[in-house]
Amino acid sequence: VQLQASGGGLVQPGGSLRLSCAASVSILSLNVMGWYRQAPGKEREWVASFTSGDSIMYADTVKGRFTISRDNAKNTVYLDLNSLKPEGTAVYLCNAAYIRKSGSMHYWGKGTQVTVSS
């Protein structure tokens, strides 16, 4: 599975961005697909995910400001970032996983840089 993230950039506090993650396989075949982020000097942090079916989950730090959505026909997942704060500066990484009884397989894209600064 190859994941290509895009859409990052420089945005002022309070601004918005839309990130995209295009998968090389049908996203309907994946058990999990979503976003993480990693700020400089910090550990990778989970942001939001689709799980099996249409379940959506958000980290408390972004709930109400970020929205995850998908276009199954384009095999693409989006993350709308609204009301961005400086602490939202990070590399945003797309993640996908197959989960089986025998174990799970996780895949990562290269990430897209989001910088929130005035």
Tab-separated table of N, CA and C in Angstrom:
chain	number	residue	atom	x	y	z
A	1	VAL	N	0.856	-1.179	0.000
A	1	VAL	CA	0.000	0.000	0.000
A	1	VAL	C	0.894	1.231	0.000
A	2	GLN	N	0.663	2.124	-0.953
A	2	GLN	CA	1.387	3.393	-0.986
A	2	GLN	C	0.422	4.515	-0.670
A	3	LEU	N	0.899	5.443	0.150
A	3	LEU	CA	0.076	6.563	0.584
A	3	LEU	C	0.788	7.856	0.214
A	4	GLN	N	0.082	8.768	-0.414
A	4	GLN	CA	0.665	10.041	-0.824
A	4	GLN	C	-0.119	11.176	-0.194
A	5	ALA	N	0.519	11.859	0.755
A	5	ALA	CA	-0.129	12.978	1.438
A	5	ALA	C	0.252	14.287	0.755
A	6	SER	N	-0.685	15.221	0.761
A	6	SER	CA	-0.435	16.534	0.182
A	6	SER	C	-1.339	17.564	0.837
A	7	GLY	N	-1.069	18.841	0.548
A	7	GLY	CA	-1.942	19.897	1.014
A	7	GLY	C	-1.400	20.748	2.142
A	8	GLY	N	-0.235	20.398	2.651
A	8	GLY	CA	0.327	21.183	3.737
A	8	GLY	C	0.801	22.546	3.267
A	9	GLY	N	1.173	23.375	4.223
A	9	GLY	CA	1.662	24.698	3.882
A	9	GLY	C	1.770	25.579	5.101
A	10	LEU	N	1.969	26.854	4.851
A	10	LEU	CA	2.064	27.857	5.910
A	10	LEU	C	0.718	28.556	6.048
A	11	VAL	N	0.208	28.626	7.255
A	11	VAL	CA	-1.089	29.242	7.490
A	11	VAL	C	-1.022	30.041	8.786
A	12	GLN	N	-1.778	31.116	8.852
A	12	GLN	CA	-1.800	31.943	10.062
A	12	GLN	C	-2.676	31.302	11.128
A	13	PRO	N	-2.425	31.595	12.382
A	13	PRO	CA	-3.310	31.094	13.447
A	13	PRO	C	-4.762	31.457	13.153
A	14	GLY	N	-5.632	30.493	13.359
A	14	GLY	CA	-7.042	30.674	13.059
A	14	GLY	C	-7.413	30.285	11.644
A	15	GLY	N	-6.411	30.011	10.818
A	15	GLY	CA	-6.655	29.656	9.423
A	15	GLY	C	-7.026	28.202	9.229
A	16	SER	N	-7.157	27.835	7.942
A	16	SER	CA	-7.601	26.485	7.587
A	16	SER	C	-6.737	25.906	6.473
A	17	LEU	N	-6.694	24.595	6.449
A	17	LEU	CA	-6.033	23.850	5.379
A	17	LEU	C	-6.803	22.564	5.146
A	18	ARG	N	-6.687	22.025	3.947
A	18	ARG	CA	-7.221	20.697	3.658
A	18	ARG	C	-6.066	19.804	3.224
A	19	LEU	N	-5.878	18.735	3.937
A	19	LEU	CA	-4.884	17.733	3.588
A	19	LEU	C	-5.556	16.586	2.863
A	20	SER	N	-4.815	15.984	1.939
A	20	SER	CA	-5.322	14.835	1.193
A	20	SER	C	-4.348	13.675	1.324
A	21	CYS	N	-4.884	12.479	1.325
A	21	CYS	CA	-4.057	11.273	1.334
A	21	CYS	C	-4.638	10.306	0.315
A	22	ALA	N	-3.895	10.087	-0.750
A	22	ALA	CA	-4.327	9.176	-1.803
A	22	ALA	C	-3.669	7.817	-1.599
A	23	ALA	N	-4.478	6.772	-1.632
A	23	ALA	CA	-3.988	5.413	-1.438
A	23	ALA	C	-3.897	4.678	-2.778
A	24	SER	N	-2.977	3.726	-2.845
A	24	SER	CA	-2.790	2.957	-4.078
A	24	SER	C	-3.720	1.746	-4.155
A	25	VAL	N	-4.535	1.555	-3.103
A	25	VAL	CA	-5.499	0.459	-3.082
A	25	VAL	C	-6.873	1.029	-2.738
A	26	SER	N	-7.874	0.199	-2.879
A	26	SER	CA	-9.213	0.625	-2.495
A	26	SER	C	-9.242	0.867	-0.988
A	27	ILE	N	-9.636	2.076	-0.599
A	27	ILE	CA	-9.666	2.369	0.841
A	27	ILE	C	-10.770	1.585	1.542
A	28	LEU	N	-11.706	1.069	0.776
A	28	LEU	CA	-12.756	0.244	1.381
A	28	LEU	C	-12.198	-1.092	1.858
A	29	SER	N	-11.035	-1.497	1.334
A	29	SER	CA	-10.423	-2.749	1.744
A	29	SER	C	-9.619	-2.601	3.033
A	30	LEU	N	-9.378	-1.367	3.434
A	30	LEU	CA	-8.558	-1.111	4.620
A	30	LEU	C	-9.421	-1.133	5.878
A	31	ASN	N	-8.862	-1.601	6.962
A	31	ASN	CA	-9.591	-1.610	8.233
A	31	ASN	C	-9.479	-0.269	8.963
A	32	VAL	N	-8.364	0.410	8.753
A	32	VAL	CA	-8.153	1.708	9.381
A	32	VAL	C	-7.454	2.623	8.379
A	33	MET	N	-7.881	3.879	8.346
A	33	MET	CA	-7.156	4.872	7.559
A	33	MET	C	-7.340	6.219	8.235
A	34	GLY	N	-6.235	6.910	8.425
A	34	GLY	CA	-6.354	8.179	9.108
A	34	GLY	C	-5.065	8.967	9.131
A	35	TRP	N	-4.967	9.849	10.119
A	35	TRP	CA	-3.879	10.810	10.198
A	35	TRP	C	-3.224	10.818	11.575
A	36	TYR	N	-1.915	10.997	11.540
A	36	TYR	CA	-1.113	11.268	12.712
A	36	TYR	C	-0.364	12.563	12.442
A	37	ARG	N	0.283	13.091	13.461
A	37	ARG	CA	1.159	14.240	13.277
A	37	ARG	C	2.343	14.127	14.223
A	38	GLN	N	3.444	14.733	13.805
A	38	GLN	CA	4.640	14.742	14.638
A	38	GLN	C	5.264	16.119	14.610
A	39	ALA	N	5.249	16.750	15.761
A	39	ALA	CA	5.855	18.070	15.908
A	39	ALA	C	7.335	17.911	16.227
A	40	PRO	N	8.138	18.938	15.939
A	40	PRO	CA	9.575	18.852	16.219
A	40	PRO	C	9.853	18.515	17.680
A	41	GLY	N	10.668	17.505	17.899
A	41	GLY	CA	11.054	17.134	19.254
A	41	GLY	C	10.000	16.396	20.053
A	42	LYS	N	8.886	16.045	19.391
A	42	LYS	CA	7.802	15.364	20.111
A	42	LYS	C	7.506	14.017	19.472
A	43	GLU	N	6.796	13.188	20.216
A	43	GLU	CA	6.410	11.882	19.700
A	43	GLU	C	5.266	12.017	18.703
A	44	ARG	N	5.160	11.018	17.864
A	44	ARG	CA	4.057	10.980	16.908
A	44	ARG	C	2.729	10.903	17.664
A	45	GLU	N	1.749	11.666	17.207
A	45	GLU	CA	0.464	11.760	17.888
A	45	GLU	C	-0.652	11.414	16.913
A	46	TRP	N	-1.549	10.560	17.347
A	46	TRP	CA	-2.710	10.214	16.523
A	46	TRP	C	-3.666	11.411	16.479
A	47	VAL	N	-4.253	11.666	15.299
A	47	VAL	CA	-5.140	12.811	15.113
A	47	VAL	C	-6.582	12.365	14.862
A	48	ALA	N	-6.788	11.536	13.853
A	48	ALA	CA	-8.152	11.128	13.492
A	48	ALA	C	-8.087	9.908	12.592
A	49	SER	N	-9.147	9.095	12.626
A	49	SER	CA	-9.164	7.886	11.808
A	49	SER	C	-10.571	7.470	11.435
A	50	PHE	N	-10.674	6.821	10.262
A	50	PHE	CA	-11.809	5.975	9.939
A	50	PHE	C	-11.434	4.571	10.384
A	51	THR	N	-12.344	3.875	11.034
A	51	THR	CA	-12.136	2.468	11.322
A	51	THR	C	-13.122	1.656	10.488
A	52	SER	N	-13.093	0.350	10.664
A	52	SER	CA	-13.940	-0.527	9.848
A	52	SER	C	-15.375	-0.017	9.797
A	53	GLY	N	-15.914	0.000	8.613
A	53	GLY	CA	-17.230	0.597	8.446
A	53	GLY	C	-17.065	2.104	8.318
A	54	ASP	N	-17.914	2.832	8.896
A	54	ASP	CA	-17.859	4.284	8.785
A	54	ASP	C	-17.566	4.958	10.115
A	55	SER	N	-17.022	4.229	11.059
A	55	SER	CA	-16.722	4.825	12.359
A	55	SER	C	-15.610	5.852	12.217
A	56	ILE	N	-15.770	6.980	12.890
A	56	ILE	CA	-14.780	8.054	12.876
A	56	ILE	C	-14.406	8.383	14.310
A	57	MET	N	-13.104	8.569	14.500
A	57	MET	CA	-12.634	8.944	15.835
A	57	MET	C	-11.660	10.111	15.713
A	58	TYR	N	-11.684	10.985	16.727
A	58	TYR	CA	-10.800	12.144	16.767
A	58	TYR	C	-10.070	12.187	18.106
A	59	ALA	N	-8.843	12.690	18.060
A	59	ALA	CA	-8.151	12.996	19.306
A	59	ALA	C	-8.843	14.180	19.965
A	60	ASP	N	-8.839	14.200	21.282
A	60	ASP	CA	-9.507	15.286	22.004
A	60	ASP	C	-8.921	16.647	21.645
A	61	THR	N	-7.637	16.676	21.310
A	61	THR	CA	-6.970	17.950	21.021
A	61	THR	C	-7.457	18.600	19.730
A	62	VAL	N	-8.109	17.833	18.858
A	62	VAL	CA	-8.548	18.391	17.579
A	62	VAL	C	-10.062	18.303	17.390
A	63	LYS	N	-10.753	17.645	18.305
A	63	LYS	CA	-12.191	17.446	18.169
A	63	LYS	C	-12.906	18.790	18.074
A	64	GLY	N	-13.758	18.913	17.078
A	64	GLY	CA	-14.498	20.153	16.878
A	64	GLY	C	-13.809	21.130	15.936
A	65	ARG	N	-12.533	20.896	15.657
A	65	ARG	CA	-11.797	21.790	14.753
A	65	ARG	C	-11.347	21.083	13.480
A	66	PHE	N	-11.032	19.805	13.575
A	66	PHE	CA	-10.591	19.031	12.414
A	66	PHE	C	-11.714	18.090	11.987
A	67	THR	N	-11.815	17.847	10.677
A	67	THR	CA	-12.816	16.927	10.148
A	67	THR	C	-12.164	15.979	9.159
A	68	ILE	N	-12.364	14.692	9.371
A	68	ILE	CA	-11.861	13.683	8.433
A	68	ILE	C	-13.007	13.245	7.535
A	69	SER	N	-12.695	13.078	6.269
A	69	SER	CA	-13.702	12.632	5.311
A	69	SER	C	-13.003	11.801	4.241
A	70	ARG	N	-13.787	11.210	3.346
A	70	ARG	CA	-13.152	10.372	2.323
A	70	ARG	C	-13.971	10.364	1.054
A	71	ASP	N	-13.285	10.063	-0.048
A	71	ASP	CA	-13.909	9.868	-1.346
A	71	ASP	C	-13.506	8.469	-1.786
A	72	ASN	N	-14.413	7.529	-1.666
A	72	ASN	CA	-14.085	6.132	-1.964
A	72	ASN	C	-13.707	5.940	-3.429
A	73	ALA	N	-14.360	6.678	-4.302
A	73	ALA	CA	-14.078	6.532	-5.735
A	73	ALA	C	-12.656	6.970	-6.081
A	74	LYS	N	-12.139	7.921	-5.310
A	74	LYS	CA	-10.780	8.417	-5.549
A	74	LYS	C	-9.755	7.770	-4.622
A	75	ASN	N	-10.224	6.871	-3.759
A	75	ASN	CA	-9.326	6.230	-2.785
A	75	ASN	C	-8.524	7.269	-2.014
A	76	THR	N	-9.218	8.286	-1.580
A	76	THR	CA	-8.563	9.426	-0.930
A	76	THR	C	-9.284	9.771	0.371
A	77	VAL	N	-8.485	10.044	1.385
A	77	VAL	CA	-8.998	10.523	2.664
A	77	VAL	C	-8.516	11.959	2.853
A	78	TYR	N	-9.388	12.777	3.408
A	78	TYR	CA	-9.077	14.190	3.609
A	78	TYR	C	-9.068	14.519	5.094
A	79	LEU	N	-8.346	15.541	5.424
A	79	LEU	CA	-8.395	16.088	6.780
A	79	LEU	C	-8.504	17.601	6.667
A	80	ASP	N	-9.644	18.131	7.056
A	80	ASP	CA	-9.854	19.568	7.076
A	80	ASP	C	-9.419	20.105	8.432
A	81	LEU	N	-8.453	21.000	8.388
A	81	LEU	CA	-7.919	21.599	9.609
A	81	LEU	C	-8.463	23.021	9.716
A	82	ASN	N	-9.237	23.278	10.731
A	82	ASN	CA	-9.817	24.599	10.941
A	82	ASN	C	-9.360	25.152	12.287
A	83	SER	N	-9.466	26.469	12.414
A	83	SER	CA	-9.083	27.141	13.670
A	83	SER	C	-7.706	26.670	14.133
A	84	LEU	N	-6.777	26.698	13.206
A	84	LEU	CA	-5.448	26.175	13.501
A	84	LEU	C	-4.733	27.013	14.568
A	85	LYS	N	-4.000	26.313	15.397
A	85	LYS	CA	-3.220	26.946	16.460
A	85	LYS	C	-1.727	26.714	16.190
A	86	PRO	N	-0.859	27.545	16.733
A	86	PRO	CA	0.588	27.336	16.513
A	86	PRO	C	1.051	25.938	16.914
A	87	GLU	N	0.422	25.367	17.936
A	87	GLU	CA	0.810	24.019	18.351
A	87	GLU	C	0.380	22.951	17.349
A	88	GLY	N	-0.342	23.355	16.324
A	88	GLY	CA	-0.690	22.441	15.247
A	88	GLY	C	0.422	22.283	14.232
A	89	THR	N	1.507	23.032	14.396
A	89	THR	CA	2.659	22.900	13.505
A	89	THR	C	3.278	21.522	13.651
A	90	ALA	N	3.336	20.781	12.546
A	90	ALA	CA	3.827	19.419	12.587
A	90	ALA	C	3.876	18.863	11.170
A	91	VAL	N	4.539	17.730	11.041
A	91	VAL	CA	4.399	16.933	9.822
A	91	VAL	C	3.182	16.036	10.022
A	92	TYR	N	2.249	16.123	9.105
A	92	TYR	CA	1.034	15.313	9.177
A	92	TYR	C	1.218	14.090	8.283
A	93	LEU	N	1.033	12.931	8.897
A	93	LEU	CA	1.296	11.665	8.208
A	93	LEU	C	0.017	10.858	8.044
A	94	CYS	N	-0.117	10.291	6.869
A	94	CYS	CA	-1.245	9.428	6.586
A	94	CYS	C	-0.902	7.994	6.995
A	95	ASN	N	-1.871	7.311	7.564
A	95	ASN	CA	-1.664	5.941	8.026
A	95	ASN	C	-2.797	5.054	7.536
A	96	ALA	N	-2.455	3.828	7.185
A	96	ALA	CA	-3.472	2.852	6.800
A	96	ALA	C	-3.099	1.504	7.394
A	97	ALA	N	-4.088	0.674	7.632
A	97	ALA	CA	-3.801	-0.626	8.236
A	97	ALA	C	-4.821	-1.674	7.815
A	98	TYR	N	-4.288	-2.878	7.650
A	98	TYR	CA	-5.110	-4.075	7.566
A	98	TYR	C	-4.995	-4.766	8.915
A	99	ILE	N	-6.120	-5.181	9.452
A	99	ILE	CA	-6.110	-5.870	10.734
A	99	ILE	C	-6.751	-7.236	10.541
A	100	ARG	N	-5.976	-8.280	10.840
A	100	ARG	CA	-6.420	-9.654	10.688
A	100	ARG	C	-6.216	-10.396	12.006
A	101	LYS	N	-6.825	-11.558	12.119
A	101	LYS	CA	-6.648	-12.358	13.331
A	101	LYS	C	-5.186	-12.724	13.512
A	102	SER	N	-4.469	-12.871	12.412
A	102	SER	CA	-3.062	-13.268	12.476
A	102	SER	C	-2.148	-12.095	12.790
A	103	GLY	N	-2.691	-10.881	12.799
A	103	GLY	CA	-1.869	-9.714	13.071
A	103	GLY	C	-2.300	-8.540	12.225
A	104	SER	N	-1.560	-7.433	12.326
A	104	SER	CA	-1.925	-6.240	11.571
A	104	SER	C	-0.732	-5.764	10.746
A	105	MET	N	-1.041	-5.073	9.655
A	105	MET	CA	-0.006	-4.485	8.812
A	105	MET	C	-0.311	-3.007	8.668
A	106	HIS	N	0.661	-2.181	8.995
A	106	HIS	CA	0.487	-0.735	8.961
A	106	HIS	C	1.342	-0.138	7.849
A	107	TYR	N	0.826	0.914	7.243
A	107	TYR	CA	1.519	1.599	6.168
A	107	TYR	C	1.508	3.105	6.453
A	108	TRP	N	2.600	3.761	6.035
A	108	TRP	CA	2.735	5.200	6.280
A	108	TRP	C	3.107	5.930	5.010
A	109	GLY	N	2.548	7.116	4.831
A	109	GLY	CA	2.991	8.003	3.785
A	109	GLY	C	4.149	8.857	4.293
A	110	LYS	N	4.726	9.671	3.414
A	110	LYS	CA	5.879	10.498	3.783
A	110	LYS	C	5.498	11.716	4.600
A	111	GLY	N	4.269	12.128	4.558
A	111	GLY	CA	3.852	13.259	5.362
A	111	GLY	C	3.878	14.573	4.617
A	112	THR	N	3.133	15.521	5.157
A	112	THR	CA	3.085	16.862	4.594
A	112	THR	C	3.210	17.864	5.734
A	113	GLN	N	4.042	18.883	5.527
A	113	GLN	CA	4.353	19.837	6.594
A	113	GLN	C	3.258	20.895	6.713
A	114	VAL	N	2.786	21.086	7.929
A	114	VAL	CA	1.856	22.174	8.243
A	114	VAL	C	2.548	23.097	9.234
A	115	THR	N	2.628	24.363	8.888
A	115	THR	CA	3.245	25.356	9.763
A	115	THR	C	2.220	26.439	10.065
A	116	VAL	N	1.945	26.627	11.346
A	116	VAL	CA	0.973	27.630	11.780
A	116	VAL	C	1.746	28.760	12.443
A	117	SER	N	1.785	29.891	11.759
A	117	SER	CA	2.597	30.994	12.251
A	117	SER	C	2.116	32.304	11.641
A	118	SER	N	2.245	33.372	12.427
A	118	SER	CA	1.895	34.688	11.908
A	118	SER	C	3.142	35.379	11.344
